[in-house]
Amino acid sequence: MNKPNSYSGPDERGHFGIYGGRYVAETLMPLILEVEKAYAQAKADPDFWKELDYYFTHYVGRPSPLYFAQRITEHCKGAKIYFKRDELNHTGAHKINNCLGQALLAKRLGRKRIIAETGAGQHGVATATVCALFGLKCIIYMGARDIERQMPNVFRMKLLGAEVIPVKSGSQTLKDAMNEALRDWVSNVNGTLYLIGTAAGPHPYPAMVRDFQSIIGREVREQIMAAEGRLPDTLVACIGGGSNAIGLFHPFLHDENVKLIGVEAAGLGLNTKKHAASLAKGQPGVLHGSRTYLLQDDDGQIQEAHSISAGLDYPGIGPEHSWLKDEGRVEYVSATDKEALRAFQLCARLEGIIPALEPSHALAHVLKLAPRLPRDHLLVMNMCGRGDKDIFTVAKVLGVKI
């Protein structure tokens, strides 16, 4: 492994090695620079973190538990498996961690109108939630196809007071929703803040989202020490844009004995064109304001991604993950729709936990990996979302009428 000088990046220009940066329209640059300046000031202000910690504790319900998954451990007959249960957060996923941080930043900037993109709807719900909490106007862009797949979350957003705008261009999924949100920001420069839902986009968003999500990994460090008296041997998380994974991984990047594994969506298989595995099958390029691995054709045109999970259905990845892949610090693997669906069902039946389809991909890899590991091997998987939103998708695939 070629160890870089530091895993604390990005540099002052927002680069993680050759990835990241700030590739945006000239009209957006003043807004991006304002966000960067405001976050730098907030990051150095203890009162900002004190307020965020207050909401983490009393509103989100943090720390989320670190749960020993005894029956799945027995089923695998190998490594000791723990779930970091971020699906127990208010709103049902890890997204609220980042949304609260950015909403507090919006307050510092005096912004009253929030725009966001969403795929699976969890980021949209979390954004609508914090906007309701702080009295902010909320506009959510969501692909028309994702709206059909995630109707429960669409209704939740509307109940919370958000305006949900269907995006009917392109593949009608997360990529296209992000495009429309960026267009909105260009058109409404005064009083609007774009609340990005993953560790992607132009600098400073990848680092800012990572910093807010790193509460996951920091809690795991404390909790596993309390439970086992040592650090975990392996951490596993699903990868779409990559926010839950970088939140888990980042506090452990310097612990070289801790193996880090990110699980992409292999869809119908990596040998098909129906997948979302940008790290396994993509090439570096520029999308949504940063340079990163992308699914693209020989002419550089972005290819449509596919996953049974709307939250992993994205043709790119956060730039820090691209860097960590090239550096060899994180191993990136994939799981198919079928493997994720089997893991989804097994977790429900063995642990009484209905996971979202996103972490079901991580669990699918755990189910393959754990039986090959010794029983004293400590494996922590981030259960980053609950499966309420996915029951209609799963029922349809299984041929069950609700």
CSV table of C-alpha atoms in Angstrom, one decimal:
chain,number,residue,atom,x,y,z
A,1,MET,CA,0.0,0.0,0.0
A,2,ASN,CA,1.3,3.4,-1.0
A,3,LYS,CA,0.6,5.5,2.0
A,4,PRO,CA,-0.1,9.2,1.3
A,5,ASN,CA,1.4,11.9,3.5
A,6,SER,CA,-2.0,12.4,5.2
A,7,TYR,CA,-5.5,11.1,5.0
A,8,SER,CA,-6.9,14.4,6.3
A,9,GLY,CA,-7.3,16.1,2.9
A,10,PRO,CA,-8.4,17.8,0.8
A,11,ASP,CA,-5.8,20.4,0.0
A,12,GLU,CA,-6.6,24.1,-0.1
A,13,ARG,CA,-8.0,23.8,-3.6
A,14,GLY,CA,-10.3,20.9,-2.6
A,15,HIS,CA,-8.2,18.1,-4.2
A,16,PHE,CA,-7.8,14.6,-2.9
A,17,GLY,CA,-4.8,13.7,-5.1
A,18,ILE,CA,-6.1,14.2,-8.7
A,19,TYR,CA,-9.7,14.1,-7.6
A,20,GLY,CA,-12.1,16.6,-6.2
A,21,GLY,CA,-11.7,20.3,-7.0
A,22,ARG,CA,-14.3,22.8,-8.1
A,23,TYR,CA,-15.6,22.5,-11.6
A,24,VAL,CA,-18.6,24.8,-11.6
A,25,ALA,CA,-20.1,27.6,-13.7
A,26,GLU,CA,-18.7,31.1,-13.1
A,27,THR,CA,-22.0,32.2,-11.7
A,28,LEU,CA,-21.8,29.6,-9.0
A,29,MET,CA,-18.2,30.4,-7.8
A,30,PRO,CA,-19.2,33.3,-5.5
A,31,LEU,CA,-21.7,31.1,-3.8
A,32,ILE,CA,-19.3,28.2,-3.5
A,33,LEU,CA,-16.6,30.4,-2.1
A,34,GLU,CA,-19.1,31.9,0.4
A,35,VAL,CA,-20.0,28.4,1.6
A,36,GLU,CA,-16.3,27.5,1.9
A,37,LYS,CA,-15.6,30.6,4.0
A,38,ALA,CA,-18.6,30.1,6.2
A,39,TYR,CA,-17.8,26.5,6.9
A,40,ALA,CA,-14.1,27.3,7.7
A,41,GLN,CA,-15.4,29.8,10.2
A,42,ALA,CA,-18.0,27.4,11.6
A,43,LYS,CA,-15.4,24.6,11.8
A,44,ALA,CA,-13.2,26.7,14.1
A,45,ASP,CA,-16.1,27.8,16.3
A,46,PRO,CA,-16.7,25.6,19.3
A,47,ASP,CA,-20.3,27.1,19.7
A,48,PHE,CA,-21.2,25.7,16.2
A,49,TRP,CA,-20.2,22.2,17.2
A,50,LYS,CA,-21.8,22.6,20.6
A,51,GLU,CA,-25.1,23.4,18.9
A,52,LEU,CA,-24.8,20.5,16.5
A,53,ASP,CA,-24.0,18.1,19.3
A,54,TYR,CA,-27.1,19.3,21.1
A,55,TYR,CA,-29.3,18.4,18.2
A,56,PHE,CA,-27.5,15.1,17.6
A,57,THR,CA,-28.3,14.2,21.2
A,58,HIS,CA,-31.7,15.6,21.8
A,59,TYR,CA,-33.2,15.5,18.2
A,60,VAL,CA,-31.5,12.8,16.3
A,61,GLY,CA,-31.0,10.4,19.2
A,62,ARG,CA,-27.2,9.9,19.0
A,63,PRO,CA,-25.2,8.0,19.8
A,64,SER,CA,-26.8,5.3,17.7
A,65,PRO,CA,-26.2,1.8,19.2
A,66,LEU,CA,-23.5,-0.6,18.2
A,67,TYR,CA,-25.3,-3.9,18.2
A,68,PHE,CA,-23.9,-7.4,18.3
A,69,ALA,CA,-25.8,-9.3,15.6
A,70,GLN,CA,-25.7,-12.6,17.4
A,71,ARG,CA,-28.0,-14.7,15.1
A,72,ILE,CA,-26.3,-13.5,11.9
A,73,THR,CA,-23.0,-14.2,13.5
A,74,GLU,CA,-24.1,-17.7,14.3
A,75,HIS,CA,-25.5,-18.1,10.8
A,76,CYS,CA,-22.1,-17.2,9.3
A,77,LYS,CA,-20.0,-19.3,11.7
A,78,GLY,CA,-17.2,-16.9,11.5
A,79,ALA,CA,-16.4,-13.3,12.4
A,80,LYS,CA,-18.2,-11.5,15.2
A,81,ILE,CA,-20.5,-9.1,13.5
A,82,TYR,CA,-21.7,-5.8,14.8
A,83,PHE,CA,-24.1,-3.4,13.2
A,84,LYS,CA,-23.7,0.4,13.7
A,85,ARG,CA,-27.4,1.2,13.8
A,86,ASP,CA,-27.7,4.5,12.2
A,87,GLU,CA,-31.1,3.5,10.9
A,88,LEU,CA,-32.3,4.2,14.4
A,89,ASN,CA,-31.6,7.9,13.9
A,90,HIS,CA,-34.6,10.3,13.6
A,91,THR,CA,-35.8,10.0,9.9
A,92,GLY,CA,-34.4,6.5,9.6
A,93,ALA,CA,-30.9,6.9,8.1
A,94,HIS,CA,-27.5,8.6,8.4
A,95,LYS,CA,-28.6,11.5,6.2
A,96,ILE,CA,-29.8,13.6,9.1
A,97,ASN,CA,-26.2,13.9,10.4
A,98,ASN,CA,-25.2,15.9,7.4
A,99,CYS,CA,-28.4,17.8,7.0
A,100,LEU,CA,-28.3,19.2,10.5
A,101,GLY,CA,-24.8,20.5,10.0
A,102,GLN,CA,-25.6,22.2,6.7
A,103,ALA,CA,-28.9,23.6,8.0
A,104,LEU,CA,-27.0,25.2,10.9
A,105,LEU,CA,-24.6,26.6,8.3
A,106,ALA,CA,-27.5,28.0,6.3
A,107,LYS,CA,-28.7,29.8,9.5
A,108,ARG,CA,-25.2,31.4,9.9
A,109,LEU,CA,-25.3,32.5,6.3
A,110,GLY,CA,-28.9,33.9,6.7
A,111,ARG,CA,-30.2,31.7,3.9
A,112,LYS,CA,-34.0,31.0,4.1
A,113,ARG,CA,-34.4,28.8,1.0
A,114,ILE,CA,-32.9,25.3,0.9
A,115,ILE,CA,-32.7,23.2,-2.3
A,116,ALA,CA,-31.6,19.5,-2.4
A,117,GLU,CA,-31.6,16.4,-4.5
A,118,THR,CA,-32.6,13.0,-3.4
A,119,GLY,CA,-32.6,9.5,-4.8
A,120,ALA,CA,-33.9,7.0,-2.3
A,121,GLY,CA,-35.7,9.9,-0.6
A,122,GLN,CA,-33.9,9.6,2.7
A,123,HIS,CA,-31.8,12.8,2.1
A,124,GLY,CA,-35.0,14.5,0.9
A,125,VAL,CA,-36.8,13.5,4.1
A,126,ALA,CA,-33.9,14.6,6.3
A,127,THR,CA,-33.6,17.9,4.5
A,128,ALA,CA,-37.4,18.5,4.8
A,129,THR,CA,-37.1,17.6,8.5
A,130,VAL,CA,-34.4,20.1,9.3
A,131,CYS,CA,-36.1,22.8,7.2
A,132,ALA,CA,-39.3,22.3,9.3
A,133,LEU,CA,-37.2,22.4,12.4
A,134,PHE,CA,-35.6,25.7,11.6
A,135,GLY,CA,-38.4,27.3,9.6
A,136,LEU,CA,-36.7,27.2,6.1
A,137,LYS,CA,-38.3,26.9,2.7
A,138,CYS,CA,-37.5,23.5,1.2
A,139,ILE,CA,-37.4,22.5,-2.4
A,140,ILE,CA,-36.5,18.9,-3.3
A,141,TYR,CA,-35.6,17.7,-6.7
A,142,MET,CA,-36.2,14.0,-7.3
A,143,GLY,CA,-36.1,11.8,-10.4
A,144,ALA,CA,-39.6,10.8,-11.7
A,145,ARG,CA,-38.5,7.2,-11.7
A,146,ASP,CA,-37.3,7.4,-8.1
A,147,ILE,CA,-40.6,9.1,-7.1
A,148,GLU,CA,-42.4,6.0,-8.3
A,149,ARG,CA,-40.0,3.7,-6.4
A,150,GLN,CA,-40.1,5.7,-3.2
A,151,MET,CA,-43.6,7.0,-2.7
A,152,PRO,CA,-43.6,6.6,1.1
A,153,ASN,CA,-40.7,9.0,1.4
A,154,VAL,CA,-42.3,11.4,-1.1
A,155,PHE,CA,-45.3,11.6,1.1
A,156,ARG,CA,-43.2,12.2,4.1
A,157,MET,CA,-41.4,15.1,2.5
A,158,LYS,CA,-44.7,16.7,1.6
A,159,LEU,CA,-46.0,16.2,5.1
A,160,LEU,CA,-43.0,18.0,6.4
A,161,GLY,CA,-43.8,21.0,4.1
A,162,ALA,CA,-41.3,20.4,1.3
A,163,GLU,CA,-42.1,21.0,-2.4
A,164,VAL,CA,-41.1,17.9,-4.3
A,165,ILE,CA,-40.3,18.6,-8.0
A,166,PRO,CA,-40.2,15.6,-10.3
A,167,VAL,CA,-37.2,15.5,-12.7
A,168,LYS,CA,-38.2,13.9,-16.1
A,169,SER,CA,-34.9,14.4,-18.0
A,170,GLY,CA,-32.3,11.8,-18.6
A,171,SER,CA,-32.6,8.6,-16.6
A,172,GLN,CA,-35.0,10.3,-14.2
A,173,THR,CA,-32.9,9.3,-11.2
A,174,LEU,CA,-30.4,10.8,-8.8
A,175,LYS,CA,-27.9,12.2,-11.3
A,176,ASP,CA,-30.6,14.2,-13.1
A,177,ALA,CA,-32.0,15.4,-9.8
A,178,MET,CA,-28.6,16.8,-8.9
A,179,ASN,CA,-28.4,18.5,-12.3
A,180,GLU,CA,-31.7,20.3,-11.7
A,181,ALA,CA,-30.7,21.3,-8.2
A,182,LEU,CA,-27.5,22.9,-9.5
A,183,ARG,CA,-29.5,24.7,-12.2
A,184,ASP,CA,-31.9,26.1,-9.6
A,185,TRP,CA,-28.9,27.4,-7.5
A,186,VAL,CA,-27.6,29.3,-10.5
A,187,SER,CA,-31.0,30.8,-11.1
A,188,ASN,CA,-31.7,31.7,-7.5
A,189,VAL,CA,-28.4,32.9,-6.1
A,190,ASN,CA,-29.8,35.2,-3.5
A,191,GLY,CA,-31.0,33.6,-0.2
A,192,THR,CA,-30.6,30.0,-1.4
A,193,LEU,CA,-28.3,27.2,-0.2
A,194,TYR,CA,-27.8,23.9,-1.9
A,195,LEU,CA,-27.8,21.2,0.8
A,196,ILE,CA,-25.9,18.3,-0.9
A,197,GLY,CA,-26.8,14.8,0.3
A,198,THR,CA,-23.6,13.0,-0.2
A,199,ALA,CA,-19.8,13.4,0.0
A,200,ALA,CA,-19.6,14.6,-3.7
A,201,GLY,CA,-20.0,17.8,-5.6
A,202,PRO,CA,-17.6,20.8,-5.7
A,203,HIS,CA,-15.3,21.7,-2.8
A,204,PRO,CA,-16.0,22.2,0.1
A,205,TYR,CA,-19.0,19.8,0.0
A,206,PRO,CA,-17.1,16.5,0.0
A,207,ALA,CA,-15.0,17.4,3.0
A,208,MET,CA,-17.9,19.2,4.8
A,209,VAL,CA,-20.3,16.2,4.4
A,210,ARG,CA,-17.5,13.8,5.5
A,211,ASP,CA,-16.8,15.9,8.6
A,212,PHE,CA,-20.5,15.9,9.6
A,213,GLN,CA,-20.9,12.1,8.9
A,214,SER,CA,-17.7,11.3,10.8
A,215,ILE,CA,-19.7,11.2,14.0
A,216,ILE,CA,-20.5,7.6,12.9
A,217,GLY,CA,-16.9,6.4,13.0
A,218,ARG,CA,-16.0,8.4,16.1
A,219,GLU,CA,-18.9,6.7,18.0
A,220,VAL,CA,-17.8,3.3,16.7
A,221,ARG,CA,-14.3,3.8,18.0
A,222,GLU,CA,-15.6,4.5,21.5
A,223,GLN,CA,-18.3,1.8,21.4
A,224,ILE,CA,-16.2,-1.1,20.2
A,225,MET,CA,-13.5,-0.2,22.8
A,226,ALA,CA,-16.2,-0.4,25.5
A,227,ALA,CA,-17.6,-3.7,24.1
A,228,GLU,CA,-14.4,-5.5,23.1
A,229,GLY,CA,-11.5,-3.5,24.5
A,230,ARG,CA,-9.9,-3.1,21.1
A,231,LEU,CA,-10.5,-1.6,17.6
A,232,PRO,CA,-12.4,-3.6,15.0
A,233,ASP,CA,-10.5,-5.7,12.5
A,234,THR,CA,-12.8,-4.8,9.5
A,235,LEU,CA,-15.3,-2.1,8.7
A,236,VAL,CA,-17.9,-2.5,5.9
A,237,ALA,CA,-20.3,0.0,4.4
A,238,CYS,CA,-22.3,0.4,1.2
A,239,ILE,CA,-21.2,3.0,-1.4
A,240,GLY,CA,-23.4,5.2,-3.5
A,241,GLY,CA,-22.1,8.7,-3.4
A,242,GLY,CA,-20.3,7.5,-0.3
A,243,SER,CA,-21.3,9.7,2.7
A,244,ASN,CA,-22.2,6.9,5.1
A,245,ALA,CA,-19.0,5.0,4.2
A,246,ILE,CA,-16.6,7.9,4.5
A,247,GLY,CA,-18.3,8.8,7.8
A,248,LEU,CA,-17.5,5.4,9.1
A,249,PHE,CA,-14.1,5.1,7.6
A,250,HIS,CA,-12.5,8.5,8.1
A,251,PRO,CA,-11.8,8.2,11.9
A,252,PHE,CA,-10.0,4.9,11.1
A,253,LEU,CA,-7.9,5.9,8.1
A,254,HIS,CA,-4.7,6.1,10.0
A,255,ASP,CA,-5.3,2.7,11.8
A,256,GLU,CA,-3.6,0.5,9.2
A,257,ASN,CA,-4.6,-2.7,11.0
A,258,VAL,CA,-8.3,-1.9,10.4
A,259,LYS,CA,-9.4,-3.1,7.0
A,260,LEU,CA,-11.9,-0.9,5.3
A,261,ILE,CA,-14.3,-2.2,2.7
A,262,GLY,CA,-16.8,-0.3,0.6
A,263,VAL,CA,-19.6,-2.2,-1.3
A,264,GLU,CA,-20.9,-0.8,-4.6
A,265,ALA,CA,-24.1,-1.8,-6.4
A,266,ALA,CA,-23.4,-4.5,-9.0
A,267,GLY,CA,-27.0,-4.4,-10.2
A,268,LEU,CA,-27.6,-7.2,-12.7
A,269,GLY,CA,-23.9,-8.0,-12.7
A,270,LEU,CA,-20.6,-6.2,-13.5
A,271,ASN,CA,-20.5,-8.0,-16.9
A,272,THR,CA,-23.7,-6.2,-17.9
A,273,LYS,CA,-24.4,-2.5,-18.3
A,274,LYS,CA,-27.0,-2.6,-15.6
A,275,HIS,CA,-24.9,-1.7,-12.5
A,276,ALA,CA,-23.7,1.4,-10.5
A,277,ALA,CA,-20.1,0.3,-9.8
A,278,SER,CA,-18.2,3.4,-10.8
A,279,LEU,CA,-15.0,2.4,-9.0
A,280,ALA,CA,-15.0,-1.1,-10.4
A,281,LYS,CA,-16.0,-0.2,-14.0
A,282,GLY,CA,-15.6,3.6,-14.3
A,283,GLN,CA,-12.9,6.0,-15.4
A,284,PRO,CA,-11.9,9.4,-14.0
A,285,GLY,CA,-13.9,12.3,-15.3
A,286,VAL,CA,-15.8,15.4,-14.2
A,287,LEU,CA,-19.4,15.4,-13.0
A,288,HIS,CA,-21.4,17.7,-10.6
A,289,GLY,CA,-18.5,19.9,-9.9
A,290,SER,CA,-15.6,17.5,-9.1
A,291,ARG,CA,-13.3,15.0,-10.7
A,292,THR,CA,-13.9,11.4,-9.7
A,293,TYR,CA,-14.5,7.9,-11.0
A,294,LEU,CA,-17.6,7.9,-13.3
A,295,LEU,CA,-19.5,5.4,-15.5
A,296,GLN,CA,-18.9,6.9,-18.9
A,297,ASP,CA,-18.5,5.8,-22.5
A,298,ASP,CA,-15.5,6.3,-24.8
A,299,ASP,CA,-16.7,9.8,-25.7
A,300,GLY,CA,-17.0,10.8,-22.0
A,301,GLN,CA,-20.8,10.7,-22.0
A,302,ILE,CA,-22.2,9.7,-18.6
A,303,GLN,CA,-23.8,6.2,-18.7
A,304,GLU,CA,-27.0,5.3,-16.9
A,305,ALA,CA,-26.5,3.5,-13.6
A,306,HIS,CA,-28.7,0.8,-12.3
A,307,SER,CA,-29.4,-0.6,-8.9
A,308,ILE,CA,-32.4,-2.1,-7.1
A,309,SER,CA,-31.6,0.5,-4.5
A,310,ALA,CA,-32.5,4.1,-5.5
A,311,GLY,CA,-29.9,5.4,-3.1
A,312,LEU,CA,-27.0,3.6,-4.9
A,313,ASP,CA,-28.3,4.4,-8.4
A,314,TYR,CA,-25.6,7.0,-9.2
A,315,PRO,CA,-22.9,6.9,-12.0
A,316,GLY,CA,-20.2,8.5,-9.8
A,317,ILE,CA,-18.6,8.5,-6.4
A,318,GLY,CA,-17.4,11.0,-3.9
A,319,PRO,CA,-13.8,12.1,-4.8
A,320,GLU,CA,-12.3,11.0,-1.5
A,321,HIS,CA,-13.3,7.5,-2.3
A,322,SER,CA,-11.6,7.7,-5.7
A,323,TRP,CA,-8.4,8.8,-4.0
A,324,LEU,CA,-8.6,6.1,-1.3
A,325,LYS,CA,-9.1,3.5,-4.0
A,326,ASP,CA,-6.0,4.6,-5.9
A,327,GLU,CA,-4.0,4.8,-2.7
A,328,GLY,CA,-5.1,1.2,-1.8
A,329,ARG,CA,-6.3,2.2,1.7
A,330,VAL,CA,-9.9,1.0,1.1
A,331,GLU,CA,-10.9,-2.1,-0.7
A,332,TYR,CA,-14.0,-1.6,-3.0
A,333,VAL,CA,-16.1,-4.6,-3.9
A,334,SER,CA,-19.7,-5.0,-5.2
A,335,ALA,CA,-22.9,-6.9,-4.6
A,336,THR,CA,-25.7,-7.6,-7.0
A,337,ASP,CA,-29.4,-6.9,-6.7
A,338,LYS,CA,-30.1,-10.5,-6.0
A,339,GLU,CA,-27.4,-10.7,-3.3
A,340,ALA,CA,-28.8,-7.6,-1.6
A,341,LEU,CA,-32.3,-8.9,-1.7
A,342,ARG,CA,-31.3,-12.1,-0.1
A,343,ALA,CA,-29.4,-10.2,2.6
A,344,PHE,CA,-32.4,-7.9,3.1
A,345,GLN,CA,-34.7,-10.9,3.8
A,346,LEU,CA,-32.2,-12.8,6.0
A,347,CYS,CA,-31.6,-9.8,8.2
A,348,ALA,CA,-35.3,-9.4,8.8
A,349,ARG,CA,-35.8,-13.0,9.7
A,350,LEU,CA,-32.7,-13.5,11.8
A,351,GLU,CA,-32.3,-10.2,13.6
A,352,GLY,CA,-35.8,-8.6,13.4
A,353,ILE,CA,-34.2,-5.7,11.6
A,354,ILE,CA,-35.6,-4.6,8.2
A,355,PRO,CA,-32.6,-2.9,6.5
A,356,ALA,CA,-32.8,-0.5,3.6
A,357,LEU,CA,-31.7,-1.9,0.3
A,358,GLU,CA,-28.6,0.3,0.5
A,359,PRO,CA,-26.9,-1.4,3.5
A,360,SER,CA,-28.3,-4.7,2.3
A,361,HIS,CA,-25.5,-4.5,-0.3
A,362,ALA,CA,-23.0,-4.2,2.5
A,363,LEU,CA,-24.6,-7.0,4.4
A,364,ALA,CA,-24.5,-9.2,1.3
A,365,HIS,CA,-20.7,-8.8,1.3
A,366,VAL,CA,-20.5,-9.5,5.0
A,367,LEU,CA,-22.4,-12.7,4.5
A,368,LYS,CA,-19.7,-13.8,2.0
A,369,LEU,CA,-16.8,-12.5,4.0
A,370,ALA,CA,-17.6,-13.4,7.6
A,371,PRO,CA,-17.6,-17.2,7.2
A,372,ARG,CA,-14.0,-17.1,6.0
A,373,LEU,CA,-12.8,-15.2,9.0
A,374,PRO,CA,-11.9,-16.5,12.5
A,375,ARG,CA,-14.4,-16.2,15.3
A,376,ASP,CA,-12.4,-13.6,17.2
A,377,HIS,CA,-12.4,-11.3,14.1
A,378,LEU,CA,-14.4,-8.1,14.9
A,379,LEU,CA,-16.4,-6.9,11.9
A,380,VAL,CA,-18.5,-3.7,12.0
A,381,MET,CA,-21.1,-3.0,9.3
A,382,ASN,CA,-22.8,0.4,9.0
A,383,MET,CA,-26.6,-0.2,9.0
A,384,CYS,CA,-27.1,3.2,7.5
A,385,GLY,CA,-30.8,3.1,6.7
A,386,ARG,CA,-34.0,1.2,7.6
A,387,GLY,CA,-36.2,-0.5,5.0
A,388,ASP,CA,-39.6,1.0,5.5
A,389,LYS,CA,-39.1,2.9,2.2
A,390,ASP,CA,-38.2,-0.2,0.3
A,391,ILE,CA,-41.0,-2.6,1.2
A,392,PHE,CA,-43.0,-1.8,-2.0
A,393,THR,CA,-39.9,-2.3,-4.2
A,394,VAL,CA,-39.1,-5.6,-2.5
A,395,ALA,CA,-42.7,-6.8,-2.6
A,396,LYS,CA,-42.9,-6.1,-6.3
A,397,VAL,CA,-39.7,-8.1,-7.0
A,398,LEU,CA,-40.9,-11.0,-4.8
A,399,GLY,CA,-44.3,-11.0,-6.5
A,400,VAL,CA,-46.1,-10.2,-3.3
A,401,LYS,CA,-49.3,-8.0,-3.4
A,402,ILE,CA,-49.6,-5.6,-0.5
